[in-house]
Tab-separated table of C-alpha atoms in Angstrom:
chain	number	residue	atom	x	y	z
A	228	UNK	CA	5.135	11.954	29.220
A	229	UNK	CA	8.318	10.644	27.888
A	230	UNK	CA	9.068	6.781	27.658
A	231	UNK	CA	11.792	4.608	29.795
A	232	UNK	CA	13.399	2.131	28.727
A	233	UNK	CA	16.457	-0.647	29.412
A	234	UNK	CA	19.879	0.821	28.873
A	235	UNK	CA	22.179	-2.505	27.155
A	236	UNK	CA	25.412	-3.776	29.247
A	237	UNK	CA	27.558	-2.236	26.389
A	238	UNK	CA	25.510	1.014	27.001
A	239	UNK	CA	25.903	0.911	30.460
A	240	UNK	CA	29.385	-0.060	30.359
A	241	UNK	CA	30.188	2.791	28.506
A	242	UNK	CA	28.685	5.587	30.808
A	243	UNK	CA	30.133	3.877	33.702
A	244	UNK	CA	33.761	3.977	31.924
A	245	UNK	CA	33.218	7.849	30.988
A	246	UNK	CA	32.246	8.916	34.545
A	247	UNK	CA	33.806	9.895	37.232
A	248	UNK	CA	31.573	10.880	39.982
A	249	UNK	CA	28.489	8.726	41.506
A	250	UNK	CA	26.924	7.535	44.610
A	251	UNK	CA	27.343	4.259	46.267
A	252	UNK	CA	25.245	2.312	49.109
A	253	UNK	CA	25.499	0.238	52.064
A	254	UNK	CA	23.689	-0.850	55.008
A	255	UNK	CA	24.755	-0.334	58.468
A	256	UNK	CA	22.294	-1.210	61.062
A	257	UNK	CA	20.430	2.117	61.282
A	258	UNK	CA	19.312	1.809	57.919
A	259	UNK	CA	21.050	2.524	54.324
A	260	UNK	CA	23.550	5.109	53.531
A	261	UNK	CA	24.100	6.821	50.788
A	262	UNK	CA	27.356	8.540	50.092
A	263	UNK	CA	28.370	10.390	47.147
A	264	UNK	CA	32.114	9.283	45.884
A	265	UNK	CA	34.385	9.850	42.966
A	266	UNK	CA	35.003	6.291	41.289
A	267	UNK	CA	37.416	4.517	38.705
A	268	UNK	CA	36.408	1.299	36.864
A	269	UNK	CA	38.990	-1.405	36.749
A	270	UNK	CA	39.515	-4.605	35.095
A	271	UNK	CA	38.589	-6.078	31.464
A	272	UNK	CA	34.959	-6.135	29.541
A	273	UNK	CA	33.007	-8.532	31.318
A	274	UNK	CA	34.883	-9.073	34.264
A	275	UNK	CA	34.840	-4.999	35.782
A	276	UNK	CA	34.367	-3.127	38.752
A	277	UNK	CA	33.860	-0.020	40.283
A	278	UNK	CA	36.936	1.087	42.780
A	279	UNK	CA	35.870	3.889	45.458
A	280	UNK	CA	38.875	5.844	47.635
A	281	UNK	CA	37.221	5.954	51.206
A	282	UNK	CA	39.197	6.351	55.028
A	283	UNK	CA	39.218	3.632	57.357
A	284	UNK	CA	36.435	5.562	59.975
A	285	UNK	CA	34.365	6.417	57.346
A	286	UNK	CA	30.934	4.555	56.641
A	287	UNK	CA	32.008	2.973	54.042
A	288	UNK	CA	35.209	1.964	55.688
A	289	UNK	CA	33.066	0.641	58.412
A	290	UNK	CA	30.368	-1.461	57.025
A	291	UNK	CA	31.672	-1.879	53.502
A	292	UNK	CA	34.019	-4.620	53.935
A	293	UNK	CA	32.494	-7.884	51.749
A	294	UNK	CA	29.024	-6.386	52.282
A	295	UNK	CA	26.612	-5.926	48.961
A	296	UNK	CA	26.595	-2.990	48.215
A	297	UNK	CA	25.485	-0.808	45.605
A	298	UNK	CA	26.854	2.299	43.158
A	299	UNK	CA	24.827	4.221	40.915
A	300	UNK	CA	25.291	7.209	38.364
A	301	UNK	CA	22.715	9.369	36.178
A	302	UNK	CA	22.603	12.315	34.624
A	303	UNK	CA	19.428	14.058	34.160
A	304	UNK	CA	18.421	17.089	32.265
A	305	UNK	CA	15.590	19.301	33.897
A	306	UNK	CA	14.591	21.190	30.961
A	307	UNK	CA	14.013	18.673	28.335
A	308	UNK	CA	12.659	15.779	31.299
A	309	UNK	CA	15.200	13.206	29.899
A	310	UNK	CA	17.786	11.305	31.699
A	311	UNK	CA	19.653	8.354	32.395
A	312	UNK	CA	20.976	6.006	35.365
A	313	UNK	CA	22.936	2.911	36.159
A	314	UNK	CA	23.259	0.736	38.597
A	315	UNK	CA	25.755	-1.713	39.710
A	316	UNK	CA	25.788	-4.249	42.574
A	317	UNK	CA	27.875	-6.563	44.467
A	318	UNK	CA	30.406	-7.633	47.642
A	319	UNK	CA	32.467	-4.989	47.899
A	320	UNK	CA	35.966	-6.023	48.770
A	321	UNK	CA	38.747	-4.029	50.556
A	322	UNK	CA	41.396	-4.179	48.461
A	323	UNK	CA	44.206	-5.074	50.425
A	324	UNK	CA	47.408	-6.207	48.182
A	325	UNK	CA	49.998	-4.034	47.534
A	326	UNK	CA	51.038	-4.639	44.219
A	327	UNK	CA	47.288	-3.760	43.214
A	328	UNK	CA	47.352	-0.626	45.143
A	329	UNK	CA	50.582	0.581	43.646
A	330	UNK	CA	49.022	-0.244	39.940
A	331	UNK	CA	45.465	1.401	41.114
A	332	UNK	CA	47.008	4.130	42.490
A	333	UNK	CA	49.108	4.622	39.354
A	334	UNK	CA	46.467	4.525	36.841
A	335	UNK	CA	43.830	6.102	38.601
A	336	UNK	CA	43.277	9.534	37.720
A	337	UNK	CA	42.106	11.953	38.433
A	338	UNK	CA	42.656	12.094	42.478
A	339	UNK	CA	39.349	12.712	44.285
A	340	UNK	CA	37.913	15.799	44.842
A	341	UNK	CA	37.754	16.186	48.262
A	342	UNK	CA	40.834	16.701	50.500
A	343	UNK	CA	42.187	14.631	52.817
A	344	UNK	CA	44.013	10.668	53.030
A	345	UNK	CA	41.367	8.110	51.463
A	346	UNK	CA	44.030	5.063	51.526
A	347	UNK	CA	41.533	2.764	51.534
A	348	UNK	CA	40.182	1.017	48.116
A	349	UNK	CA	37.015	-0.539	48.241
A	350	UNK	CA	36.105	-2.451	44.733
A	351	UNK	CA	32.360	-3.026	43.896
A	352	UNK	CA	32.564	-5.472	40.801
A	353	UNK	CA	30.092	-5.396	38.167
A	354	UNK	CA	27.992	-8.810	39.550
A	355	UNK	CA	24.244	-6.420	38.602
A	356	UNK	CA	24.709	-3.851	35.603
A	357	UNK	CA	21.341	-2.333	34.726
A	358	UNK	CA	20.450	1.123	33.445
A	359	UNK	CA	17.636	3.086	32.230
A	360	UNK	CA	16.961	5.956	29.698
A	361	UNK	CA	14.096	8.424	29.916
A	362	UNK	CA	13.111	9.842	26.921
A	363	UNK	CA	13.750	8.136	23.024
A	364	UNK	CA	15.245	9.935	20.845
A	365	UNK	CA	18.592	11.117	21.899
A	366	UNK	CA	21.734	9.830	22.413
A	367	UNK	CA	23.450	9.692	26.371
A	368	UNK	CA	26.726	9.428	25.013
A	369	UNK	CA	26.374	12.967	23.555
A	370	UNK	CA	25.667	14.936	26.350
A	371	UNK	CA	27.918	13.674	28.891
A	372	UNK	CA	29.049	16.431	31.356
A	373	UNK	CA	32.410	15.398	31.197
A	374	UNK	CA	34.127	12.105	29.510
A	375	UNK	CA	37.027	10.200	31.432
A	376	UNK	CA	40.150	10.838	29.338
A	377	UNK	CA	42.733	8.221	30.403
B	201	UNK	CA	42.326	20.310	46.565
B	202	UNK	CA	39.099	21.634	47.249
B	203	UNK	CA	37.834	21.615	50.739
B	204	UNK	CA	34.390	20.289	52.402
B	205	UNK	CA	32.550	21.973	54.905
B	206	UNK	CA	29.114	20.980	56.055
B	207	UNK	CA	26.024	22.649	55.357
B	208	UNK	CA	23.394	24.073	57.692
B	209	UNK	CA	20.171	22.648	58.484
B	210	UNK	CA	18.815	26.233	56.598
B	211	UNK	CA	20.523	25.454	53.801
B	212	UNK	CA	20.449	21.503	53.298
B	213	UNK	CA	16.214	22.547	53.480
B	214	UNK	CA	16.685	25.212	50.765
B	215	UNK	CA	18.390	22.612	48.403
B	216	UNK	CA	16.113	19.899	49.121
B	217	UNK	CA	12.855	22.160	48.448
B	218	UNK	CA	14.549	23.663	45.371
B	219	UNK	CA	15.202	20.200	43.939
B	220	UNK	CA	13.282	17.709	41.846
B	221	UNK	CA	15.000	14.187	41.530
B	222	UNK	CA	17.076	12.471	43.403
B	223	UNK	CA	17.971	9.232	44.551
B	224	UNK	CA	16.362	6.865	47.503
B	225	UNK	CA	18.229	3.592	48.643
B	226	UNK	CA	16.302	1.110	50.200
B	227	UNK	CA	17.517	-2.340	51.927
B	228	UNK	CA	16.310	-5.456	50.432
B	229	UNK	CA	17.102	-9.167	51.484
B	230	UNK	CA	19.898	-9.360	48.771
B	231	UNK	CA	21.536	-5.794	49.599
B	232	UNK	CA	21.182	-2.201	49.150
B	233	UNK	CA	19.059	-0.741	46.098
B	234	UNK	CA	19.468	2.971	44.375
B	235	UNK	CA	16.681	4.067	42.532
B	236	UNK	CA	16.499	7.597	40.751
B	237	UNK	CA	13.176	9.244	41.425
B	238	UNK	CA	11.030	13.031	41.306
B	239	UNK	CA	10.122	13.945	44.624
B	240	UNK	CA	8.468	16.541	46.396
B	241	UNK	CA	9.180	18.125	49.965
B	242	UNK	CA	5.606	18.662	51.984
B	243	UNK	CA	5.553	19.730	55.592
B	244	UNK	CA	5.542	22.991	58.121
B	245	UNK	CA	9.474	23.787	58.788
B	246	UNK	CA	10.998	21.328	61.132
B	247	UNK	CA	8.889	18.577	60.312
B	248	UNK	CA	9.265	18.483	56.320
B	249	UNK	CA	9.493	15.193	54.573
B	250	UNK	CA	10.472	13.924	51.000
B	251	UNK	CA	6.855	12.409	48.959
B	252	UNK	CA	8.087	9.767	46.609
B	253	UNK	CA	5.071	8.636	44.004
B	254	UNK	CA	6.258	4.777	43.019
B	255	UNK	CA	4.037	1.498	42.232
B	256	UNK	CA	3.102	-1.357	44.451
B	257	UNK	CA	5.334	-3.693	42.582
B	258	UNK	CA	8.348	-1.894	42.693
B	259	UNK	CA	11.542	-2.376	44.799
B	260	UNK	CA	10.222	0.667	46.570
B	261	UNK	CA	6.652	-0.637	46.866
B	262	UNK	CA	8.314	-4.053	48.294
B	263	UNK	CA	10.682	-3.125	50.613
B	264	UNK	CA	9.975	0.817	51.753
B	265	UNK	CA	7.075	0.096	53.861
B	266	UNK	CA	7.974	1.200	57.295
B	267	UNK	CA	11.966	0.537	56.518
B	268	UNK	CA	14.604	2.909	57.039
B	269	UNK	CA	15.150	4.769	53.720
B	270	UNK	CA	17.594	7.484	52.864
B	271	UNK	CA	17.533	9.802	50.286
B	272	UNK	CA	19.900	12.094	48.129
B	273	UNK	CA	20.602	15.123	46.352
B	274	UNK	CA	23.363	16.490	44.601
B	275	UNK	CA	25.182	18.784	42.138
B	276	UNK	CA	28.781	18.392	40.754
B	277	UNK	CA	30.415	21.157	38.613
B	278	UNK	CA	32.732	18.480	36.893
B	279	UNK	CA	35.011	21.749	35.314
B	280	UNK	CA	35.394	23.179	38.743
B	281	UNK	CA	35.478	20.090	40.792
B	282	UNK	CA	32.933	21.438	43.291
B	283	UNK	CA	29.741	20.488	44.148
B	284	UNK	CA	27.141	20.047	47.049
B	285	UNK	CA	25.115	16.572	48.198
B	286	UNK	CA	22.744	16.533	51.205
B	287	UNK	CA	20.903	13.510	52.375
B	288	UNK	CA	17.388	12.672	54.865
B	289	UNK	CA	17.294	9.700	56.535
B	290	UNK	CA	13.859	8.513	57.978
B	291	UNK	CA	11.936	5.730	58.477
B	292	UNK	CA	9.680	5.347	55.346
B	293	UNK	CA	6.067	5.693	55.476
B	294	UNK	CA	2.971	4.570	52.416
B	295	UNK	CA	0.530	7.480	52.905
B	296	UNK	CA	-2.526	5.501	52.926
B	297	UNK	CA	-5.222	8.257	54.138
B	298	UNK	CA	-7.678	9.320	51.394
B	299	UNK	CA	-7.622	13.265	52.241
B	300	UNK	CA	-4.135	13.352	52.315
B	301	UNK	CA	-3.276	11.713	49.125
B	302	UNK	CA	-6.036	14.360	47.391
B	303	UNK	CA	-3.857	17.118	48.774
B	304	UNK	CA	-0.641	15.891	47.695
B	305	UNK	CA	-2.100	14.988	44.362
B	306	UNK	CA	-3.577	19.022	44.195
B	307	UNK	CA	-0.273	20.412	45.300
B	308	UNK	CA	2.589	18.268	44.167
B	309	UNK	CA	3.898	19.774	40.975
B	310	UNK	CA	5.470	18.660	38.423
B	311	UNK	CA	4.110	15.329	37.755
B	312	UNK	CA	7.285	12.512	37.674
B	313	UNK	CA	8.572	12.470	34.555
B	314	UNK	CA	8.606	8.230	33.389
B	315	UNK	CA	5.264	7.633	32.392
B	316	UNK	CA	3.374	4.686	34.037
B	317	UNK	CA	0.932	4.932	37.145
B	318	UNK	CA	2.425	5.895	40.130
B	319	UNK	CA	-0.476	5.712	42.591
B	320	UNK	CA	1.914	4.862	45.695
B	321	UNK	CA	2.820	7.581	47.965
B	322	UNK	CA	5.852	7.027	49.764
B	323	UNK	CA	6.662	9.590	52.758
B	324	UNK	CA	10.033	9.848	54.515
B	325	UNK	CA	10.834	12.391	57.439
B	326	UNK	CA	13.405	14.528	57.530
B	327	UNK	CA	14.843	12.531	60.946
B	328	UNK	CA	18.249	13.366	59.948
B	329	UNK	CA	19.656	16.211	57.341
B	330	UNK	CA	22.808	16.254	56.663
B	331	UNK	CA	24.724	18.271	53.614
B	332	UNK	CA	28.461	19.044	52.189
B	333	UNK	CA	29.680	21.460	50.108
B	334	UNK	CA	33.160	20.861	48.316
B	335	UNK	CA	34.911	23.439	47.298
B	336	UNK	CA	34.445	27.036	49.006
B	337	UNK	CA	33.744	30.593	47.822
B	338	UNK	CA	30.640	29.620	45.950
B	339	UNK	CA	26.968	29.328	47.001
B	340	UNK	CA	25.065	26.368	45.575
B	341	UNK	CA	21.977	27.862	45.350
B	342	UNK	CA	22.715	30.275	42.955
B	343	UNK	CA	23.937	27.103	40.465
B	344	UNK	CA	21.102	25.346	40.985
B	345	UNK	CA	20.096	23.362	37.077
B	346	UNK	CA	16.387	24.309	38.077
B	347	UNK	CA	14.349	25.521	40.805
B	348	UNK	CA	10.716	24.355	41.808
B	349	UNK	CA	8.629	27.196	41.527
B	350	UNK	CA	5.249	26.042	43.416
């Protein structure tokens, strides 16, 4: 049965930076949500967060508005039983000034997936890192599904 | 940009009952929590739930008794920028009753794959299903990393 064990902040840092899809969570009062999102990280080492492009109706855009909430990504591989995940939490913020929405929504490629307006930017900064690996002997890094370019 | 549609309550089952890991979110005092688990679907159609094997001491353990939970798959082609997620929500249950934990301990294959004792079974119902699928023209379960063959 293979071993876990603690992913380091640089670690996690760095599959957090490559990524580009992952889920987040927030409660609402019927219980936790979780929605699946594509993502950007922002801001220098130490000091980053996760930005999510959401619509003003949507969950997120309804109860994620300086609520904790919390954004996770992983990557597992069936056949061999090895994996990783991290996990971030914190307030998420709306981010409302538009200076920082013209620079987000300059450097922040690619667009999401999905169609449709998402004007709103809700940042989750990186208050909780933590991440795990399941199974030794391999490295994450190398088997990404697909590395952030920019 | 691709589009979303939703997925039927057929298919959101046949994904769920193909699948084995995914992601539960739980609410604790200080916020939402994400944890990355194997899981197992038990249950006659139209009253299936998700089986979750975690430890007493765990955020899980702490917080799932009786609490709304919600739990998620998912699968992103990162080339194609399509994908599919569906989620349960349901109020979590610890299966407690001696018979039934010998049952899902005969039939719930494969064993999770962290190593560790697991000896708590958490049960969530299937309350609400509900599934996307982005990007059209395709059909998820034929792209499916692995299917549970028990």
């Amino acid at each position: 049965m293979p071993m876990t064990h603690d992913l380091s902040r640089e670690d996690c840092s760095r599959l957090l930076t490559a990524g580009v899809a992952g889920r987040v969570a927030i409660g609402t009062p019927t219980g936790p949500h979780i929605i699946p999102v594509n993502y950007a990280v922002d801001g220098e080492p130490g000091h980053e967060s996760v930005l999510l492009r959401t619509t003003a109706y949507s969950l997120l855009g309804t109860y994620g508005r300086d609520a904790q909430a919390c954004f996770e990504v992983d990557q597992f591989d069936y056949e061999r039983k090895r994996g990783w995940s991290v996990v971030v939490r914190g307030r998420a913020t709306f981010v409302d000034d538009h200076e920082e929405l013209r620079e987000i929504a300059r450097t922040w490629q690619p667009r999401p997936w999905a169609e449709g307006q998402r004007n709103l930017v809700v940042r989750i900064p990186w208050t909780e890192v933590t991440g795990r690996q399941l199974g030794g002997g391999w490295d994450p890094w190398e088997h990404l599904p697909v590395r952030r370019t920019a």
